[in-house]
Tab-separated table of C-alpha atoms and ligand atoms in Angstrom:
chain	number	residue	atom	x	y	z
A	1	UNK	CA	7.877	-64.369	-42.814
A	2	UNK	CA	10.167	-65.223	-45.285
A	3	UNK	CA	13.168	-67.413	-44.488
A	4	UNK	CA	15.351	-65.754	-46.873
A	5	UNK	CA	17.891	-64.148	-45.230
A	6	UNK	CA	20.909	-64.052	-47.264
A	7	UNK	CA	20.504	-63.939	-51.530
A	8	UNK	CA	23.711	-64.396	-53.855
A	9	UNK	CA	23.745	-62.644	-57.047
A	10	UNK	CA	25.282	-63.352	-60.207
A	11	UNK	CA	25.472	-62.669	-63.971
A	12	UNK	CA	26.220	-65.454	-66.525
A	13	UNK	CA	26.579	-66.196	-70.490
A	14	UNK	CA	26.494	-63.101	-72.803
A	15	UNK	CA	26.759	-59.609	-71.316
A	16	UNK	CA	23.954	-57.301	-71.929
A	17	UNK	CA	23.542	-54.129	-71.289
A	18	UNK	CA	21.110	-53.069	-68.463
A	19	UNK	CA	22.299	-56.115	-66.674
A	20	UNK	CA	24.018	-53.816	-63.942
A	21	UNK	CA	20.388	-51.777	-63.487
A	22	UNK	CA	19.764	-55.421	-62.284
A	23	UNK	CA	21.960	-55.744	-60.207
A	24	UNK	CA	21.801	-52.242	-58.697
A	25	UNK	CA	18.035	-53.418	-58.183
A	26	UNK	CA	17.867	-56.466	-56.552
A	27	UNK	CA	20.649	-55.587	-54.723
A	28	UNK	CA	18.825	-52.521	-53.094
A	29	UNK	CA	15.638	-53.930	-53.183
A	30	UNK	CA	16.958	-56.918	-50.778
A	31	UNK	CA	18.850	-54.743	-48.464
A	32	UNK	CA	15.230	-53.046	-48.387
A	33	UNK	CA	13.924	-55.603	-47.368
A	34	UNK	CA	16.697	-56.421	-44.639
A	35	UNK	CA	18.086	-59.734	-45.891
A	36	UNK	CA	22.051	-59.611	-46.924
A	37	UNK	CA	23.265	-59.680	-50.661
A	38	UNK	CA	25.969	-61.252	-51.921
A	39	UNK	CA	28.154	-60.494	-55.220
A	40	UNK	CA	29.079	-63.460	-56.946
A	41	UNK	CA	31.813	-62.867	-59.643
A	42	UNK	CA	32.182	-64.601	-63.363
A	43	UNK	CA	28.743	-66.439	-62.998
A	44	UNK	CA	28.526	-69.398	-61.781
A	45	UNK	CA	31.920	-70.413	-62.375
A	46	UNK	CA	32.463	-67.918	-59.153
A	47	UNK	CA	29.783	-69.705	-57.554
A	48	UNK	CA	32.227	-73.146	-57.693
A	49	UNK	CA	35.525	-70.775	-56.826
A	50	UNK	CA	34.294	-68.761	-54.365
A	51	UNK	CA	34.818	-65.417	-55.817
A	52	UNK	CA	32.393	-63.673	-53.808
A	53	UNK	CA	32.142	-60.298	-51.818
A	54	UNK	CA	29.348	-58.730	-49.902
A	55	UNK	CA	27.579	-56.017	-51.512
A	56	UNK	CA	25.405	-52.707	-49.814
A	57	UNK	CA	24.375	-50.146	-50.939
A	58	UNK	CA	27.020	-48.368	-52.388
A	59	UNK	CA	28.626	-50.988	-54.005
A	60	UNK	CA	25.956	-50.269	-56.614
A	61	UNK	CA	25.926	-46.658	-56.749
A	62	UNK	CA	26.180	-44.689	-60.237
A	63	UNK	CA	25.909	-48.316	-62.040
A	64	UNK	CA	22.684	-48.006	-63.618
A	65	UNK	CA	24.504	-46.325	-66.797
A	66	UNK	CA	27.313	-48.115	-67.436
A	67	UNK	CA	26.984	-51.534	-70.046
A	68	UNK	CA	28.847	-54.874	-69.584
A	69	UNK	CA	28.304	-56.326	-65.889
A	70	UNK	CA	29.969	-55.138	-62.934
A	71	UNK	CA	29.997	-58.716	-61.531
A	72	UNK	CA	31.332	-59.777	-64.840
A	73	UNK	CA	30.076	-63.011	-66.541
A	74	UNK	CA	31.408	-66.050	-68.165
A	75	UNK	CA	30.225	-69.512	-69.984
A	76	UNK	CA	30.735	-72.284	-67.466
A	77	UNK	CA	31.774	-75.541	-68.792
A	78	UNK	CA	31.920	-76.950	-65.198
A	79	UNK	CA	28.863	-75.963	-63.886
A	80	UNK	CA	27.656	-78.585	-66.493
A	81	UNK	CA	28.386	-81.467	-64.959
A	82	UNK	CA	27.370	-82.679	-61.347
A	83	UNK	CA	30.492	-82.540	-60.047
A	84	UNK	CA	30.574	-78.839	-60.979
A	85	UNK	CA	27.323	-77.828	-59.238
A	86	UNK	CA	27.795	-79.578	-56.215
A	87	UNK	CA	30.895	-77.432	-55.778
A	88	UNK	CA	28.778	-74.412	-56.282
A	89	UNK	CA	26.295	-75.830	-53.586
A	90	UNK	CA	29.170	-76.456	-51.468
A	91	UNK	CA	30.125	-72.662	-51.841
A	92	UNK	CA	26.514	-71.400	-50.844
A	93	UNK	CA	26.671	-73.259	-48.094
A	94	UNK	CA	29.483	-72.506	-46.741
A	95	UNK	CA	28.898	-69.168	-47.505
A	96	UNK	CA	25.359	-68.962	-46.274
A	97	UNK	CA	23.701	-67.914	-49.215
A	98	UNK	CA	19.934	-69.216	-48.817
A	99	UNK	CA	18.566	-67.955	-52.329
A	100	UNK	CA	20.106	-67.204	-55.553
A	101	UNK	CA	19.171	-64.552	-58.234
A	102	UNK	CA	20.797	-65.547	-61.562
A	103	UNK	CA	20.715	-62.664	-64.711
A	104	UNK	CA	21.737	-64.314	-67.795
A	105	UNK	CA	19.999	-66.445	-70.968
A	106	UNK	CA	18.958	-69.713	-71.771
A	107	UNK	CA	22.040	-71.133	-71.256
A	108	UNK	CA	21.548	-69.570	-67.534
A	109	UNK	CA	18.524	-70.200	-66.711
A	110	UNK	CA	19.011	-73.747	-67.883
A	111	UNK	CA	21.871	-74.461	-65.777
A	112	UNK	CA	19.331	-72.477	-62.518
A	113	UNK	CA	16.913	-74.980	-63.456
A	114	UNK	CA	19.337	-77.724	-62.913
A	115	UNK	CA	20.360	-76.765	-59.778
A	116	UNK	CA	17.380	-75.680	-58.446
A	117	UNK	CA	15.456	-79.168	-58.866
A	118	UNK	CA	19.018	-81.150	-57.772
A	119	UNK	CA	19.356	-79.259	-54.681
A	120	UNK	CA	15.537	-78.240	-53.707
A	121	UNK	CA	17.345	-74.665	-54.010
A	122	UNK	CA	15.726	-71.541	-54.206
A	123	UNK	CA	16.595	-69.564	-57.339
A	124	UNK	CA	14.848	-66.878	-59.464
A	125	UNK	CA	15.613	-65.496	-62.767
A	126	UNK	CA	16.105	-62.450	-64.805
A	127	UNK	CA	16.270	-62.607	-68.521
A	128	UNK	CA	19.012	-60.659	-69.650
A	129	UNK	CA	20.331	-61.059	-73.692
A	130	UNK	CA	19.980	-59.777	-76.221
A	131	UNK	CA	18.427	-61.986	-78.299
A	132	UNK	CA	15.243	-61.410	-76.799
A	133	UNK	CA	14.716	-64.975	-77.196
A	134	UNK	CA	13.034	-66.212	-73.880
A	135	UNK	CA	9.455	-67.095	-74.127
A	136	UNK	CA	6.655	-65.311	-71.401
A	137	UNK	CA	8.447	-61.964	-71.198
A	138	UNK	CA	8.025	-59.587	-74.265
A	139	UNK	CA	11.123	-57.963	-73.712
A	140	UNK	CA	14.768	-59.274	-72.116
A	141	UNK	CA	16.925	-57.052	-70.736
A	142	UNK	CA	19.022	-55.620	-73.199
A	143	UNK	CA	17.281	-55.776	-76.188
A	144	UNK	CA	16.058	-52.910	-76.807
A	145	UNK	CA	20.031	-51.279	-76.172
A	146	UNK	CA	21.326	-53.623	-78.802
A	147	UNK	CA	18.521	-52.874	-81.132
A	148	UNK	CA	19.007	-48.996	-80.845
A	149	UNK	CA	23.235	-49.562	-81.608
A	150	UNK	CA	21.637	-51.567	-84.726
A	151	UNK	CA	19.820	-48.783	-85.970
A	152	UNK	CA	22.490	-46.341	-85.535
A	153	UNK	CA	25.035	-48.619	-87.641
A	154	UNK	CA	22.760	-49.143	-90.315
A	155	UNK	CA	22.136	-45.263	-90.618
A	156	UNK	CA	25.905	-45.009	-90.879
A	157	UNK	CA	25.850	-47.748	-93.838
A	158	UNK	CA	23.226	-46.449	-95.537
A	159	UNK	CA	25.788	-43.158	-96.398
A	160	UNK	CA	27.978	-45.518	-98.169
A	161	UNK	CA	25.496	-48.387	-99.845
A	162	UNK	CA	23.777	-45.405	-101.596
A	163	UNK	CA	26.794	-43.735	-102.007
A	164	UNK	CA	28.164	-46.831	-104.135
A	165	UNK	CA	24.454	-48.238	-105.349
A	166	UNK	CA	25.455	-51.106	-103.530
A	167	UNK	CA	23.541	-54.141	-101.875
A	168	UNK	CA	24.708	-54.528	-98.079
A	169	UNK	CA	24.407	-57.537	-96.246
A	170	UNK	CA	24.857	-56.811	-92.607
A	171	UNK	CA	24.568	-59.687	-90.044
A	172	UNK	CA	23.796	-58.998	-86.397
A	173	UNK	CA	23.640	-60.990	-83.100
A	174	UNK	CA	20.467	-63.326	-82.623
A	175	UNK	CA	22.042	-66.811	-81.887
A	176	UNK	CA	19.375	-68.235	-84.139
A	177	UNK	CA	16.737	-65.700	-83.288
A	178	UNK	CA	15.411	-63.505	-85.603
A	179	UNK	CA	14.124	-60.911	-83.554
A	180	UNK	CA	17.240	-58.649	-83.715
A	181	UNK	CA	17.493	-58.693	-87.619
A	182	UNK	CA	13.566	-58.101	-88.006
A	183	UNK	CA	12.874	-55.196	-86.022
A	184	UNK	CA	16.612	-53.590	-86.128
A	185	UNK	CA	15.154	-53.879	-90.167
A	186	UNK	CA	11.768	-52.647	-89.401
A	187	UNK	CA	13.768	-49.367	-87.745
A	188	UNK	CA	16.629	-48.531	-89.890
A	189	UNK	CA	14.234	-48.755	-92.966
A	190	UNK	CA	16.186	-51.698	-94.346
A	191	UNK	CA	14.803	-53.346	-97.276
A	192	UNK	CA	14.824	-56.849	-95.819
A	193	UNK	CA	15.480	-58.991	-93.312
A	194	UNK	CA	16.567	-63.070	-93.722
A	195	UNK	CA	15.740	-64.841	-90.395
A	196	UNK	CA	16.518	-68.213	-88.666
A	197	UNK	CA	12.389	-68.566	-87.779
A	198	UNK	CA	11.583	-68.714	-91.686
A	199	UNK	CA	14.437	-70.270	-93.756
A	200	UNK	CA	13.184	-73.990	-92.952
A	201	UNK	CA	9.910	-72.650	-95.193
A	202	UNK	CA	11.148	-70.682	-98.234
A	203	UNK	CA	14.247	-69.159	-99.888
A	204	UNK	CA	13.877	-65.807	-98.349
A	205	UNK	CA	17.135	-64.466	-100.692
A	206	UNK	CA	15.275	-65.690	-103.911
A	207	UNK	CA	11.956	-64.475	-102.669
A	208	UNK	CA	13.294	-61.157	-101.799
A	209	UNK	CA	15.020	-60.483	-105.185
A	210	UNK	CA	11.948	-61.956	-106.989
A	211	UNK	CA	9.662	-59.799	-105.400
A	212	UNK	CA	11.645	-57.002	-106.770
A	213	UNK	CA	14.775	-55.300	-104.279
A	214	UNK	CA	15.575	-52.378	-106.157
A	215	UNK	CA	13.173	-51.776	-108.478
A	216	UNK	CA	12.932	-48.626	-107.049
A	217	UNK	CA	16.156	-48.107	-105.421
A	218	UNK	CA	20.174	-48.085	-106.940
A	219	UNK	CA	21.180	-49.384	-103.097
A	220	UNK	CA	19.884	-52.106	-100.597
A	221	UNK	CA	20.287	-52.939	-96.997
A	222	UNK	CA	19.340	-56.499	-95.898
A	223	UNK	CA	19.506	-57.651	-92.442
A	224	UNK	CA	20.678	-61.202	-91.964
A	225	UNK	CA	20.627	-63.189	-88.472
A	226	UNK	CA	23.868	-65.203	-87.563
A	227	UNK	CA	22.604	-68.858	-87.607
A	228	UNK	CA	23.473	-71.818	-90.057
A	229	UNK	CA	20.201	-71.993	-91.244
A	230	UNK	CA	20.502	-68.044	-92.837
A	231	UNK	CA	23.862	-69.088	-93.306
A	232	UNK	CA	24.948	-65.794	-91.864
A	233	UNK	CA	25.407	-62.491	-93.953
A	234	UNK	CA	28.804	-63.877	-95.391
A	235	UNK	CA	26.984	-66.829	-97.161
A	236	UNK	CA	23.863	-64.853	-98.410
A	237	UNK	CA	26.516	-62.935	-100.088
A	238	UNK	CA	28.518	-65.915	-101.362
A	239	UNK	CA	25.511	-66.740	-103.196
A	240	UNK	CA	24.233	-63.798	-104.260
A	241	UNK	CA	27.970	-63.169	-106.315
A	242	UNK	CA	26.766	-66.592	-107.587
A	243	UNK	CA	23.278	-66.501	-108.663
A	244	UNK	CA	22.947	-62.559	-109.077
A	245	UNK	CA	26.289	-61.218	-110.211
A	246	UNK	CA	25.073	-57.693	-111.312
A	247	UNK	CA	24.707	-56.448	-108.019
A	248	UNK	CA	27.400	-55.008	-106.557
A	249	UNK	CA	27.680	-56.734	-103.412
A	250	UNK	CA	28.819	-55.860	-99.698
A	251	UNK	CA	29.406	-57.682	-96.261
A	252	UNK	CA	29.374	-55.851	-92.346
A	253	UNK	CA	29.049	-58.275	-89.480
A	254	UNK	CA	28.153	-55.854	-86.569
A	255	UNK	CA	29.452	-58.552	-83.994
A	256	UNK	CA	30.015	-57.636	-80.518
A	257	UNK	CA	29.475	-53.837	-80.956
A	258	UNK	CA	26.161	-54.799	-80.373
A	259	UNK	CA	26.499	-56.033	-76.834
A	260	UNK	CA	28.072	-52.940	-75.608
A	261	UNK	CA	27.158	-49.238	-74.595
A	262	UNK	CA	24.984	-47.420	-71.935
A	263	UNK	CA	21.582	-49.319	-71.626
A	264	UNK	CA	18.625	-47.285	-72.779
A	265	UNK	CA	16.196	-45.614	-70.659
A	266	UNK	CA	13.869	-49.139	-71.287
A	267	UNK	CA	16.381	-51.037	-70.292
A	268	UNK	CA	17.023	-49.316	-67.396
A	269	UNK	CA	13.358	-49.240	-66.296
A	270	UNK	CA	12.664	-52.977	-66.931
A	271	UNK	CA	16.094	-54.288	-65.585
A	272	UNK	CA	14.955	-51.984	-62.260
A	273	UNK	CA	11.400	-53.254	-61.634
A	274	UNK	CA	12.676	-56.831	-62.790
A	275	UNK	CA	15.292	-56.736	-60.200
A	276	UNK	CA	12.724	-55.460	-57.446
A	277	UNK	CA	10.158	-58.288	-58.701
A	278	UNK	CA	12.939	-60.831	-57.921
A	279	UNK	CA	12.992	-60.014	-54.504
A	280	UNK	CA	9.562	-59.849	-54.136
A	281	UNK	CA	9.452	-63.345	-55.682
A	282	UNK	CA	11.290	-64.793	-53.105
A	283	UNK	CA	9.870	-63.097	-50.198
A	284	UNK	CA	5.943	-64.887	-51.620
A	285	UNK	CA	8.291	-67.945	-51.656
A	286	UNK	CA	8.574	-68.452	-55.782
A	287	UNK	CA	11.138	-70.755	-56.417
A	288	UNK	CA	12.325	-71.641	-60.434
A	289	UNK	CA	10.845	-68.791	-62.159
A	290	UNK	CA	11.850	-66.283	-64.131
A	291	UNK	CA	10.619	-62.622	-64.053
A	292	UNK	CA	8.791	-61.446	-66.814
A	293	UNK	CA	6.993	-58.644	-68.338
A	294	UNK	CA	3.731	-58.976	-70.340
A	295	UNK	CA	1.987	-56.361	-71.660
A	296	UNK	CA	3.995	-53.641	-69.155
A	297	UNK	CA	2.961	-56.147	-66.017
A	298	UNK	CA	5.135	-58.566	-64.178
A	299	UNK	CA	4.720	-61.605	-64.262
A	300	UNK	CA	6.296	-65.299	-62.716
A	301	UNK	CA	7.255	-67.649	-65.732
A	302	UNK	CA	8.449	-71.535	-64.826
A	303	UNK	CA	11.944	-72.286	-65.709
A	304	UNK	CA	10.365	-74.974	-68.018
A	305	UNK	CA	8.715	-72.871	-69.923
A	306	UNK	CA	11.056	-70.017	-70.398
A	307	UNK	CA	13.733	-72.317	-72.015
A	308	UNK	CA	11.854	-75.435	-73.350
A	309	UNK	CA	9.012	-73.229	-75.810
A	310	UNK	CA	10.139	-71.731	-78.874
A	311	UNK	CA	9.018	-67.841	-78.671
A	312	UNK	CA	7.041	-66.974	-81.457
A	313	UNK	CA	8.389	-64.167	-83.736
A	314	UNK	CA	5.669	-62.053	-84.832
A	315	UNK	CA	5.290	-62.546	-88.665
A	316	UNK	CA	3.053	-59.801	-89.182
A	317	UNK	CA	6.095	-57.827	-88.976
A	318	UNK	CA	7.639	-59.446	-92.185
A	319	UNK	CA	4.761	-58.129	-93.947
A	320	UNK	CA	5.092	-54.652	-92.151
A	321	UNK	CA	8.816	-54.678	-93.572
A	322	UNK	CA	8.040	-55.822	-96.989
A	323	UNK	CA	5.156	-53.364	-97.614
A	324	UNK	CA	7.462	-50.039	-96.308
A	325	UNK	CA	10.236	-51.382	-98.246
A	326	UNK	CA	8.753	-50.872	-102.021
B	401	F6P	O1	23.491	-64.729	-76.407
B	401	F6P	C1	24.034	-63.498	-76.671
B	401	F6P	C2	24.991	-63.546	-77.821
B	401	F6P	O2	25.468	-62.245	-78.044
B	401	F6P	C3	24.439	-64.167	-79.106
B	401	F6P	O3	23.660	-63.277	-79.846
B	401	F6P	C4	25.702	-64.602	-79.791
B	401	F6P	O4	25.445	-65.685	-80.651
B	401	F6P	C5	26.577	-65.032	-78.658
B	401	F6P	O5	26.112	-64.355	-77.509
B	401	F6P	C6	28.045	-64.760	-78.844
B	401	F6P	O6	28.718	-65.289	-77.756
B	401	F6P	P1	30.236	-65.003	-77.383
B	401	F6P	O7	30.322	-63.611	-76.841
B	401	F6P	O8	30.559	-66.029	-76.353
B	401	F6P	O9	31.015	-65.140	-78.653
């Protein structure tokens, strides 16, 4: 029997969409399972001001479609220091919240981990960004919503690069993760992609010109992750205009378009049986993990290991691109 009798809920860092199919889960899934769930507002910087308010059932009701986070989110400065999380202890005390379910990023499930070892405090994860850049789950919630909005807004550029014979540079989201730019490349047909994982090894621009970007075409579309080390899609082009001045060159930075809209239906699905692992997770007593799914199954990852290991892009997919994109 589990102790659990109470969980707290919250949503912190970078929206993503799918993150309220999360919610809508868990939150069920614990009333389910009789305990008490409570809403906690602006991540955890609600958790230190006590924004909180009990949720049932229908406080998630026709949720599962809409993007953003109902609970809404921030990026919590205090929660940093000790000072900060002792506050937030003091609030789940007080409040007698006995578990905590935290749907957010690195940056998140850092600051759980933190918490969780300070305070011997029961907390479980769900990756939602993105980025997609948590290692031991194959997919984080959101990812695949973002990568769809990608797609469409390259179609729509495509019109107008081969309208013009132009070369477009388009930089999208990643926060030095390149799996974004390489698959949003691999499905819009884009001719390239420049990502944070390889430019420590070779020029990718040079290499990509060199190996021959429109031979056979008038117009290109390169996909360039925001990082320093691309140097984002505004400095691939500053060099380009440099180095390769016959190409008429172009700039879009998709920014925060890409966070929003209604998840898609694999969003929806994942966020849903993530959220209803969570619980689960607590009720066999898992403490510091996050939930993850590996080849379609769930599966507990450590804290540790979700933020500390690099994950791996898959490089076979550069190949993949650079083959379809003679
Ligand atoms: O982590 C999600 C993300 O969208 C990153 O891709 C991006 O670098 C960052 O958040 C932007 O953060 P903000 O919305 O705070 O500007």
């Amino acid at each position: 029997m589990s102790t659990i009798k109470c969980i707290g809920i919250l949503t912190s860092g970078g929206d993503a969409p799918g993150m309220n199919a999360a919610i809508r889960a868990v939150t069920r899934s614990a009333i389910y399972n009789g305990m008490t769930v409570k809403g906690i507002y602006r991540g955890y910087k609600g958790l230190i001001t006590g924004e909180i308010e009990e949720f049932k059932t229908q406080n998630v009701s026709n949720i599962i479609q809409r993007g953003g986070t109902i609970l809404k989110t921030a990026r919590c400065m205090e929660f940093k220091t000790p000072e900060g999380r002792q506050e937030a202890h003091n609030t789940l005390v007080r409040e007698g919240i006995d578990a905590l379910v935290t749907i957010g990023g690195d940056g998140t499930l850092t600051g759980a981990r933190i918490f969780a070892q300070e305070f011997n405090y029961p907390v479980v994860g769900l990756p939602g960004t993105i980025d997609n850049d948590l290692f031991g789950t194959d997919v984080t919630i959101g990812y695949d919503t973002a990568l769809n909005t990608i797609m469409e807004c390259v179609d729509k550029i495509r019109d107008t690069a081969s309208s013009h014979d132009r070369l477009f540079f388009i930089e999208v989201m990643g926060r030095d993760a390149g799996f974004l730019a390489l698959n949003g490349a691999l499905a819009s047909g884009a001719e390239a992609a420049i990502i944070p994982e390889i430019s420590l090894e070779k020029d990718q621009l040079s290499d990509m010109i060199e190996f021959g970007l429109r031979k056979s075409k008038n117009s290109s579309i390169v996909l360039v992750a925001e990082s320093e080390v691309t140097g984002g899609a505004i400095g691939v082009a500053e060099r380009v205009k440099k180095e390769y001045p016959e190409f008429d060159v172009r700039v879009t930075i998709l920014g925060h378009l890409q966070r929003g809209g209604s998840p898609s239906a694999q969003d929806r699905i994942m966020a849903t049986r993530m959220g209803v692992a969570a619980i689960d997770a607590l009720l066999e007593d898992q403490r510091n993990v996050m939930i993850g799914i590996q080849n379609e199954q769930i599966v507990y990852v450590p804290f540790s290991k979700a933020i500390k290991n690099d994950k791996p892009i898959n490089r076979d997919l550069l190949n993949t691109l650079r083959i379809t994109s003679i």
